[in-house]
Short mmCIF file of C-alpha atoms in Angstrom, two decimals:
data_model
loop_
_atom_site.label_atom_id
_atom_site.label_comp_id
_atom_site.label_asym_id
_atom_site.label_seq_id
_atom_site.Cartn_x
_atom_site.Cartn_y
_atom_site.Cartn_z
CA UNK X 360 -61.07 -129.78 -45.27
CA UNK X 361 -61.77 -133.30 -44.04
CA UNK X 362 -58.33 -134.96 -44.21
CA UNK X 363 -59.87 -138.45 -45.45
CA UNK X 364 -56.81 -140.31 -47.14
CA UNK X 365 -53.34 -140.02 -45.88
CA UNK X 366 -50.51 -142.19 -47.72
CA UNK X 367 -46.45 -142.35 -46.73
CA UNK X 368 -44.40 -144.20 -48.91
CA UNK X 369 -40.49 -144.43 -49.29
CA UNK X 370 -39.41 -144.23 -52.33
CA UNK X 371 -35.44 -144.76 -53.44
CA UNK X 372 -33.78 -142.44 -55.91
CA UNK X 373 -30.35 -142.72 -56.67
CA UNK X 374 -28.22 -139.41 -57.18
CA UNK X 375 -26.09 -138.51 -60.41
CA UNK X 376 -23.20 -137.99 -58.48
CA UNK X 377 -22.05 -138.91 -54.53
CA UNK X 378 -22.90 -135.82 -52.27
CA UNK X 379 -20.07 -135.54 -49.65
CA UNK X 380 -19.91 -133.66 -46.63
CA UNK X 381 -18.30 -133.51 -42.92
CA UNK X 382 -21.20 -135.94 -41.63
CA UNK X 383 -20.72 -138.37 -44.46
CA UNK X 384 -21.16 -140.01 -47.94
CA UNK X 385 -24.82 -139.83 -49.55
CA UNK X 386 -25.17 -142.08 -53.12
CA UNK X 387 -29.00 -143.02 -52.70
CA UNK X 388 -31.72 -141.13 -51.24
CA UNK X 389 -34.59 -142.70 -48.75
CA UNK X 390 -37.52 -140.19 -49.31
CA UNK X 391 -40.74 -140.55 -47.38
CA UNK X 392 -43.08 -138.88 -49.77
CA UNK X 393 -47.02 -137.95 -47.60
CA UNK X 394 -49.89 -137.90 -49.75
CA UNK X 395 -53.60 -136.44 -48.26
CA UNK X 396 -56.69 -136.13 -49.57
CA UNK X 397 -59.55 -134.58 -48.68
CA UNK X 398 -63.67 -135.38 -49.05
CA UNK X 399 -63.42 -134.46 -52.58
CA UNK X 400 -60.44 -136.28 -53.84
CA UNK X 401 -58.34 -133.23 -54.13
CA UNK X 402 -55.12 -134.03 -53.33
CA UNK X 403 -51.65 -132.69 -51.65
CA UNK X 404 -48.22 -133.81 -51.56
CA UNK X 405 -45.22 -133.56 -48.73
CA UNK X 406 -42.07 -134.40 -48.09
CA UNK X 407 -40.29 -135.94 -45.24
CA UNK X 408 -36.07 -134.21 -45.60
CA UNK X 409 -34.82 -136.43 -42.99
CA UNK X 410 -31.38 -138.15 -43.66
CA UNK X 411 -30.96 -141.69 -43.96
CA UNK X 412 -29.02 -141.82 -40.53
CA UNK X 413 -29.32 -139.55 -37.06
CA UNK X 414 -26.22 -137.22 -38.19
CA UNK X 415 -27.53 -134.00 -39.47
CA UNK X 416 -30.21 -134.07 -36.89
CA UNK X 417 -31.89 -136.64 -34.53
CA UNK X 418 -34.11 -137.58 -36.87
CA UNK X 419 -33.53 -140.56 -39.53
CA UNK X 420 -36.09 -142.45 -42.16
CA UNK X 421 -36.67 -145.41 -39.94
CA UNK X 422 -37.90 -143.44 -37.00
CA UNK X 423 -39.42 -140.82 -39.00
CA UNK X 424 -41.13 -144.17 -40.70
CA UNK X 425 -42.33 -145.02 -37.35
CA UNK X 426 -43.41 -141.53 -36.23
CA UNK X 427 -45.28 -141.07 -39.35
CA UNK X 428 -47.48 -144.38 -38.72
CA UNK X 429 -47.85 -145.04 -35.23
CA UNK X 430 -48.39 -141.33 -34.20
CA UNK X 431 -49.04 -138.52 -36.64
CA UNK X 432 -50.96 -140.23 -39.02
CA UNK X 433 -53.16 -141.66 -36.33
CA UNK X 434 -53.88 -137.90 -35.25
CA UNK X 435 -54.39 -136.50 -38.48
CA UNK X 436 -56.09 -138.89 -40.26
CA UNK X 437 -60.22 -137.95 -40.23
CA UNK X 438 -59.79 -134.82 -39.15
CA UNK X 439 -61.23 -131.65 -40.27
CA UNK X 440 -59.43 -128.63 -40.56
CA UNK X 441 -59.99 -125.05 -41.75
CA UNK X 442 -56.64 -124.11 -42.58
CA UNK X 443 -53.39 -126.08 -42.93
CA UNK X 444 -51.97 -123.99 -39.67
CA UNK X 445 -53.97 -125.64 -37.58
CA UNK X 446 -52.18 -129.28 -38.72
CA UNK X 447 -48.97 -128.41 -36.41
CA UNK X 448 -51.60 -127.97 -33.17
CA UNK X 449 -52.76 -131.76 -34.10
CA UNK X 450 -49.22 -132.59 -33.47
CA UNK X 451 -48.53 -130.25 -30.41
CA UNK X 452 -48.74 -133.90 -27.84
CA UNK X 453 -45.80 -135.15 -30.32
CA UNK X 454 -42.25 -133.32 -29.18
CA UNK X 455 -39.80 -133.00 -31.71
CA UNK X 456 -39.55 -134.90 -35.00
CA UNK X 457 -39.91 -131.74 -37.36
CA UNK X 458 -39.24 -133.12 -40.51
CA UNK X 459 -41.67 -136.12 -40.18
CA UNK X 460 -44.50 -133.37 -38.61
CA UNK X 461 -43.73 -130.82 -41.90
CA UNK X 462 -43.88 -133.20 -44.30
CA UNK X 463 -47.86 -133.96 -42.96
CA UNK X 464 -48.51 -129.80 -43.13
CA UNK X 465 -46.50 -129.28 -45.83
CA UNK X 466 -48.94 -131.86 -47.80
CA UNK X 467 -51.68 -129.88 -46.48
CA UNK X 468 -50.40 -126.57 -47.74
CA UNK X 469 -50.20 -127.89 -51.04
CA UNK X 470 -54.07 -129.94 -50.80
CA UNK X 471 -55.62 -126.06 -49.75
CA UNK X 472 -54.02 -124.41 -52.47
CA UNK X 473 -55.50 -127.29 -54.93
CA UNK X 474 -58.49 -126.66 -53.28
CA UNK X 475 -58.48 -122.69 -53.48
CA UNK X 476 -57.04 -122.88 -57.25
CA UNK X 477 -54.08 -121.08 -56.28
CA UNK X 478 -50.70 -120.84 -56.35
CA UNK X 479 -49.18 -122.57 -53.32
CA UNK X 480 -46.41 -119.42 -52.87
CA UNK X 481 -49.43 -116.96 -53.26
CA UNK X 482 -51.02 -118.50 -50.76
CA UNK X 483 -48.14 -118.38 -48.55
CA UNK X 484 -48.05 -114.43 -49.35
CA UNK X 485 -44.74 -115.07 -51.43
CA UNK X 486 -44.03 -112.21 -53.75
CA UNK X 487 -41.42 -112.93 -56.05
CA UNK X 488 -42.20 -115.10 -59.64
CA UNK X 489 -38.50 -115.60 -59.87
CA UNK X 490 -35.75 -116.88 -57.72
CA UNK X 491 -32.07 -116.16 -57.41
CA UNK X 492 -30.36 -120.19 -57.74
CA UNK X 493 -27.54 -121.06 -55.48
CA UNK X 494 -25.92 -124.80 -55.67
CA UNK X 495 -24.08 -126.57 -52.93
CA UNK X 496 -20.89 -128.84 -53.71
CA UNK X 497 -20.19 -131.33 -51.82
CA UNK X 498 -16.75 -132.51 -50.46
CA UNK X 499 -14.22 -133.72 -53.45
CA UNK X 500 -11.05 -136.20 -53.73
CA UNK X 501 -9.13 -133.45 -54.12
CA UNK X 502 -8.84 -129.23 -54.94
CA UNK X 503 -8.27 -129.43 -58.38
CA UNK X 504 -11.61 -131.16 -59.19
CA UNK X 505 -13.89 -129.03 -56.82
CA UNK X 506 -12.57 -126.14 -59.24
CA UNK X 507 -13.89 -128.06 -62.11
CA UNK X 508 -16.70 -128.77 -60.18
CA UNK X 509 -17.52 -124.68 -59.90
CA UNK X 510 -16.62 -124.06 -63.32
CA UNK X 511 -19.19 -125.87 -64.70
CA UNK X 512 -21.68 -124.28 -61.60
CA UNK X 513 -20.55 -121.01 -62.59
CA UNK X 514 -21.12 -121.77 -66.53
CA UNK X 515 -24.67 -123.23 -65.83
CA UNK X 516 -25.41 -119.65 -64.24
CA UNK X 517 -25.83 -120.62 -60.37
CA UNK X 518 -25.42 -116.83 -58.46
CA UNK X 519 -24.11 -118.64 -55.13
CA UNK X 520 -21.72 -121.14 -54.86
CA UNK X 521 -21.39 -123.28 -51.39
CA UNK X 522 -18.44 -125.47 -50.61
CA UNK X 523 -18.11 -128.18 -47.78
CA UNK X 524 -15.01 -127.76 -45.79
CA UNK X 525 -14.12 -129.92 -42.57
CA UNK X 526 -10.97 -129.47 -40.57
CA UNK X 527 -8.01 -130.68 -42.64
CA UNK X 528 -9.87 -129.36 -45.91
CA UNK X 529 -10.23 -126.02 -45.00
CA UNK X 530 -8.09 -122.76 -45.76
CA UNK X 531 -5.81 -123.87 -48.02
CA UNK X 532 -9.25 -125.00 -50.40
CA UNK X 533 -10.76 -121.84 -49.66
CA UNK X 534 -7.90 -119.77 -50.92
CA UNK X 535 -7.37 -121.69 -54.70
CA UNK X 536 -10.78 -121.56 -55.04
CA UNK X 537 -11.24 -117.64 -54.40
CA UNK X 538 -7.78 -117.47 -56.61
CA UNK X 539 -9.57 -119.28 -59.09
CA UNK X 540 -12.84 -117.18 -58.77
CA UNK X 541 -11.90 -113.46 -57.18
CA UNK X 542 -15.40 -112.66 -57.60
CA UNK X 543 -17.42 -115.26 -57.41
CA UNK X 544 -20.43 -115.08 -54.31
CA UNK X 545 -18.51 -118.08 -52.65
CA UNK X 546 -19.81 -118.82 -48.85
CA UNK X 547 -18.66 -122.31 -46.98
CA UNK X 548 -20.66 -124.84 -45.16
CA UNK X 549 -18.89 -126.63 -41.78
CA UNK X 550 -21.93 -128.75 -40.62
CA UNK X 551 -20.73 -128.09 -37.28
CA UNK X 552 -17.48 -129.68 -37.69
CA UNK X 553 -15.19 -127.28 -35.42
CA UNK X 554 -15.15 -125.59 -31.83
CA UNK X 555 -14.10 -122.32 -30.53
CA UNK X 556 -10.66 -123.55 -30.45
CA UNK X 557 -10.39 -122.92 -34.41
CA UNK X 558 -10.79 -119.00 -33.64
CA UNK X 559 -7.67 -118.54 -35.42
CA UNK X 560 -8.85 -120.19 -38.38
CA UNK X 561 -12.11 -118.45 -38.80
CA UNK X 562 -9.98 -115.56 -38.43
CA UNK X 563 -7.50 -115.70 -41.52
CA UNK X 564 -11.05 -116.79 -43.13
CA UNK X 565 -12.05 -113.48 -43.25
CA UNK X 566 -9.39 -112.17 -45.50
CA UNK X 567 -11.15 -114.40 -48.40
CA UNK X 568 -14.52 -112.01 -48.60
CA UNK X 569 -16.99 -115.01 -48.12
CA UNK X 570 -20.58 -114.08 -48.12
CA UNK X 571 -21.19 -116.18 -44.76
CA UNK X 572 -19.50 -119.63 -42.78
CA UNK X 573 -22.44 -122.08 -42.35
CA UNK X 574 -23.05 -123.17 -39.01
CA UNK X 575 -19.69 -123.84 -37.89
CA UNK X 576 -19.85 -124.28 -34.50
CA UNK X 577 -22.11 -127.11 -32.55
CA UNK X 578 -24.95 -128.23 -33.93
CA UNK X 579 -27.75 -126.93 -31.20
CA UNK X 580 -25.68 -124.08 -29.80
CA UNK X 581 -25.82 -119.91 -29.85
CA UNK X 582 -23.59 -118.89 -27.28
CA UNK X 583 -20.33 -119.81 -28.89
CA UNK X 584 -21.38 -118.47 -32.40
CA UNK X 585 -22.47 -115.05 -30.06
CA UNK X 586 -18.31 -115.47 -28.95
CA UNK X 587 -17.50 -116.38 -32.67
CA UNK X 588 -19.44 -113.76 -34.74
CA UNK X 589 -18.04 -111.09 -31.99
CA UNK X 590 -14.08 -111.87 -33.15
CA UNK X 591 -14.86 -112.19 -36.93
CA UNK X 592 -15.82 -110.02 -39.39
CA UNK X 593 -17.14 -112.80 -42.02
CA UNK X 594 -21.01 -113.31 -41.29
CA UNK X 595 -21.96 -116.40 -39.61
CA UNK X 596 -25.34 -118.17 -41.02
CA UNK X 597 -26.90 -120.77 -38.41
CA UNK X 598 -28.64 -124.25 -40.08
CA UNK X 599 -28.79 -126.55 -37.37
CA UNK X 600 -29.76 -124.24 -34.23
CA UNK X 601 -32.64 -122.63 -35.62
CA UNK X 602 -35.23 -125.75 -35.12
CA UNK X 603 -38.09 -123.18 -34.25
CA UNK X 604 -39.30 -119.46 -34.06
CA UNK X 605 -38.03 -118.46 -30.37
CA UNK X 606 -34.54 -119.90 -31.95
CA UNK X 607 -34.25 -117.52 -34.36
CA UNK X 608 -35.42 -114.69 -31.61
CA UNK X 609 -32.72 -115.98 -29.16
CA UNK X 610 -30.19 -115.98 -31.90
CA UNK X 611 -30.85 -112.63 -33.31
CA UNK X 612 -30.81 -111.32 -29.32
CA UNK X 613 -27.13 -112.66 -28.90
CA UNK X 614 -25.89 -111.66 -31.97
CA UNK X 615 -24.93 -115.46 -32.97
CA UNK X 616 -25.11 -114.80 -36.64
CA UNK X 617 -26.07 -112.54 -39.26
CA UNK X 618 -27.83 -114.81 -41.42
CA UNK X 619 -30.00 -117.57 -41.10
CA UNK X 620 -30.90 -120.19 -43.42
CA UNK X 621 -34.81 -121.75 -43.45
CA UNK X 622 -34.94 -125.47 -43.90
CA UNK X 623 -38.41 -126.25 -44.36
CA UNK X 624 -38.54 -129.61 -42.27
CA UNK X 625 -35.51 -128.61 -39.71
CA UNK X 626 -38.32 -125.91 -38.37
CA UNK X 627 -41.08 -128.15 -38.55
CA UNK X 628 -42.96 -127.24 -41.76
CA UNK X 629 -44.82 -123.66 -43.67
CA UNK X 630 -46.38 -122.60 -39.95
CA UNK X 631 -42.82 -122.05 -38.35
CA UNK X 632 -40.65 -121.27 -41.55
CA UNK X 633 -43.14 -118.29 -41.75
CA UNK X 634 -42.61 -116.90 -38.11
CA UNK X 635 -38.84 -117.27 -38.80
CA UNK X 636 -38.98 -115.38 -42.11
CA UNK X 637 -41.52 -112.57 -39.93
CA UNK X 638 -38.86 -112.62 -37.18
CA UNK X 639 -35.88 -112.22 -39.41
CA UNK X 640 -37.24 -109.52 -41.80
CA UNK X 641 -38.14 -107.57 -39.12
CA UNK X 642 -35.44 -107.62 -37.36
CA UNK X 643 -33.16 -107.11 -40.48
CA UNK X 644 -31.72 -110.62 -40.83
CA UNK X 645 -31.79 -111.79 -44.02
CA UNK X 646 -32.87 -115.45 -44.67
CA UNK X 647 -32.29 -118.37 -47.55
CA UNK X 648 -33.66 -121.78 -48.21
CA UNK X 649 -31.39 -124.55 -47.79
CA UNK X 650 -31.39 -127.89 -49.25
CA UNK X 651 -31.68 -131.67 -48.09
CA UNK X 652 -31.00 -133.50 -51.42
CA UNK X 653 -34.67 -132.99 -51.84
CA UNK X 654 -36.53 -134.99 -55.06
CA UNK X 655 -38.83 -132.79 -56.95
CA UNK X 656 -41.74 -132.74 -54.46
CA UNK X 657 -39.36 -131.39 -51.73
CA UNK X 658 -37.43 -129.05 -54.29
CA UNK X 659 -40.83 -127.46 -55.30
CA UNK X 660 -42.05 -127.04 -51.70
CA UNK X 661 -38.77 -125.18 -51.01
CA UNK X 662 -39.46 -123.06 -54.02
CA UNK X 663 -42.83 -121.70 -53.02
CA UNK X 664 -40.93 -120.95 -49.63
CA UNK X 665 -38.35 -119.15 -51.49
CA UNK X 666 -40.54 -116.49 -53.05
CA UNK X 667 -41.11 -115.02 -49.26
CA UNK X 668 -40.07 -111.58 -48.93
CA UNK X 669 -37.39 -112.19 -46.12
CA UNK X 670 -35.60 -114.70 -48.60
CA UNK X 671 -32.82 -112.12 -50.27
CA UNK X 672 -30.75 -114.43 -50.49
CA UNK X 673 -29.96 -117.28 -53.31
CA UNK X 674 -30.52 -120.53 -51.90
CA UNK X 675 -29.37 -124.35 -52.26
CA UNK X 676 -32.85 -124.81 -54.80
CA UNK X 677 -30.94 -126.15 -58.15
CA UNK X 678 -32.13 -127.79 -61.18
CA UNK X 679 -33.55 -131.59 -60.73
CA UNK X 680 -31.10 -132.73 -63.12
CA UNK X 681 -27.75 -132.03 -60.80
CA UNK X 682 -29.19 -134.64 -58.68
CA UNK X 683 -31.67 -137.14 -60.73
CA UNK X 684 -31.40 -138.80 -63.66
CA UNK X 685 -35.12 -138.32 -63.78
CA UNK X 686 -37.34 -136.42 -61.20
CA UNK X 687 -40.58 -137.15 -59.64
CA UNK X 688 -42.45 -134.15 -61.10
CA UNK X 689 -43.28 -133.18 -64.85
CA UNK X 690 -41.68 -130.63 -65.72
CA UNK X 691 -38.84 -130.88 -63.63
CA UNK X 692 -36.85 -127.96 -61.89
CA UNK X 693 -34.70 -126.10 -64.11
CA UNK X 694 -31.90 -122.68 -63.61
CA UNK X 695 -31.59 -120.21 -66.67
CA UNK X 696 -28.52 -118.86 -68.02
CA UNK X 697 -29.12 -116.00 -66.05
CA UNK X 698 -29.21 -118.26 -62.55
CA UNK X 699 -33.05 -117.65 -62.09
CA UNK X 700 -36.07 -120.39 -61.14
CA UNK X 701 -39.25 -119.16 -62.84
CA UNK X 702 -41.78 -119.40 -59.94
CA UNK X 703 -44.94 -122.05 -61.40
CA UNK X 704 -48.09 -120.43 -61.74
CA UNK X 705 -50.38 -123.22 -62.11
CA UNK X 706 -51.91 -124.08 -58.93
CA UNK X 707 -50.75 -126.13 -56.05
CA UNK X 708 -47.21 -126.79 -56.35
CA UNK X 709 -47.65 -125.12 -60.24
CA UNK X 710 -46.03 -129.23 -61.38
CA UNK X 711 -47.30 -132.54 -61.90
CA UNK X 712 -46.44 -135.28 -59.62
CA UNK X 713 -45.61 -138.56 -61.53
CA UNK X 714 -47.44 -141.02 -59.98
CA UNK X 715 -45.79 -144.16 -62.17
CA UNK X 716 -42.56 -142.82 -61.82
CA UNK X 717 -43.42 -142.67 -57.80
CA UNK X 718 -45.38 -146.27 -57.91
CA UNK X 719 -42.28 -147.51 -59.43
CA UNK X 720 -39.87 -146.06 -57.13
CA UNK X 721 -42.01 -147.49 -54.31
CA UNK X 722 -40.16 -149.23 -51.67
CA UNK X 723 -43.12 -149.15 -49.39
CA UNK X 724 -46.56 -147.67 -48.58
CA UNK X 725 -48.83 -147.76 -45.79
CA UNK X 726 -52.23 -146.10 -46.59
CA UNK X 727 -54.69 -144.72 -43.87
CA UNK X 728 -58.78 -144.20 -44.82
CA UNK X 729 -61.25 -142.68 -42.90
CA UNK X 730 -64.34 -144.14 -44.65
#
């Protein structure tokens, strides 16, 4: 495929509710949305998960922005390519910025499986035409209306729920909400917010049968989670220090968790989440998509990814409407009473992308056109 047009925009969308967590408040999203085209017109779409600021990772909208234009564009743009693999060996001179370099393949994923008349999660080899639906909560004022919060999770039929929890808003939360649900597939999410030193903590965590305690340690490391998973009986999941393949094979090596979840742009796009997913299944670790407060483009990217073998477990891939008012893709992403996400089977991303909705959202665009 000749990749002939290549379009970023940001667009603005404004969540339903504030999303809370250790790193910090979230009320409107910055997407960078990639559009490419090839010779024929046939199109693809991408999404850049970066936060607004440098907290979750190194990487921010502004200098993905700049990335984007001045480097990866420039390198992709007239280009011909015979599979969408290849797309990550354009960027190979470029080190770092993952989330700016999957949201280019990730567009090219979706363009090839246009172009085939397929299925993008076929096309990935994905296997499963539904999806087990976790949701994540974010941090509240206070205990009594996170449990209010779950209720209505647990009544819209989500199989996983996933608190926030930061030092100061930790046990004592845990243990009303596991009064409150005995049985409910509860795991917590630390975002790195606490050190070896809160040993004894994770400890009297494990008498509250959690599925797994997100990344709770520092954000690039596996050595302490090795020292942490080793005293605790509670599997750890890593987020933030799996960033690519030999990661996961170093993490899996020291025994610094016993889960790992797959963030589609953390690893650097469909070339590297699949390696992971390879890596894990073999080697008995069992993976799940997370979330970045993704608009429908994103959230339909990370369904295809879902549908992967190695993905047993629910992930953070919810309905559009606990985040949007309205959604960027016709129809938009919806859970059944049962907590399921019927997998699309048109082709491509199996949705529509609303282009007035997106030309309307528009906070800026710069187009590149090899003529």
């Amino acid at each position: 495929m000749l990749l002939r047009t290549i379009d970023i925009r940001e667009i603005r969308l404004r969540l339903r509710f504030p999303f809370v967590t250790s790193l910090g408040r979230t009320e409107e999203r910055r997407i960078i949305l990639v559009r490419v085209e090839d010779e024929n017109g046939v199109e693809g779409w991408g999404e850049c998960t970066t936060d607004e600021n440098p907290f979750y990772s190194e990487e921010w909208v502004d200098g993905s922005w700049l990335i984007l234009q001045d480097y990866l564009l420039p390198l992709a743009l007239g280009k011909t390519i015979e599979h969408p693999s290849e797309v990550a060996g354009l960027f190979a001179g470029v080190r770092g910025h993952r989330m700016a370099k999957a949201a280019v393949e990730s567009a090219c994923w979706h363009l090839e499986a246009e172009r085939r008349g397929v299925p993008l999660w076929q096309l990935l080899g994905g296997r499963r035409e539904t999806i087990a639906a976790g949701v994540s909560i974010g941090l509240q004022p206070g205990v009594d209306e996170l449990l209010v919060k779950i209720e209505n999770e647990v009544g819209a039929g989500y199989r996983r729920v996933k608190i926030k929890i930061k030092p100061g808003s930790d046990r004592e939360l845990i243990e009303r909400v596991r009064a409150h649900f005995p049985d409910l597939s509860l795991m917590v999410d630390a975002n790195s917010a606490y050190t070896l030193a809160d040993m004894p903590l994770f400890e009297e965590l494990d008498q509250f049968g959690l599925m797994m305690i997100e990344q709770p340690l520092a954000y690039d490391d596996l050595f302490d989670h090795a020292t942490l998973q080793r005293g605790i009986t509670t599997p750890v999941c890593l987020d933030e220090s799996i960033v690519k393949p030999a990661d996961a094979v170093h993490a899996i090596a020291l025994s610094s968790c016993r889960i790992i979840n797959v963030k589609l742009g953390r690893v650097g796009g469909y070339t590297s989440a699949l390696q992971i997913e390879r890596i894990c299944r073999e080697a008995g670790v069992p993976v799940w998509c997370g979330g970045m407060l993704e608009s429908g483009v994103g959230r339909a990217h990370n369904i295809a990814l879902s549908t992967l073998e190695g993905f047993s477990l629910p992930g953070d891939v919810s309905a559009s409407a606990r985040y949007w008012e309205e959604d960027i893709i016709d129809p938009p992403v919806t859970v059944s009473g049962e907590g399921l996400i019927s997998v699309p089977t048109g082709s491509g991303l199996g949705v529509a992308v609303d282009r007035d909705r997106i030309e309307h959202l528009t906070a800026r665009l710069e187009s590149g056109i090899c003529r």
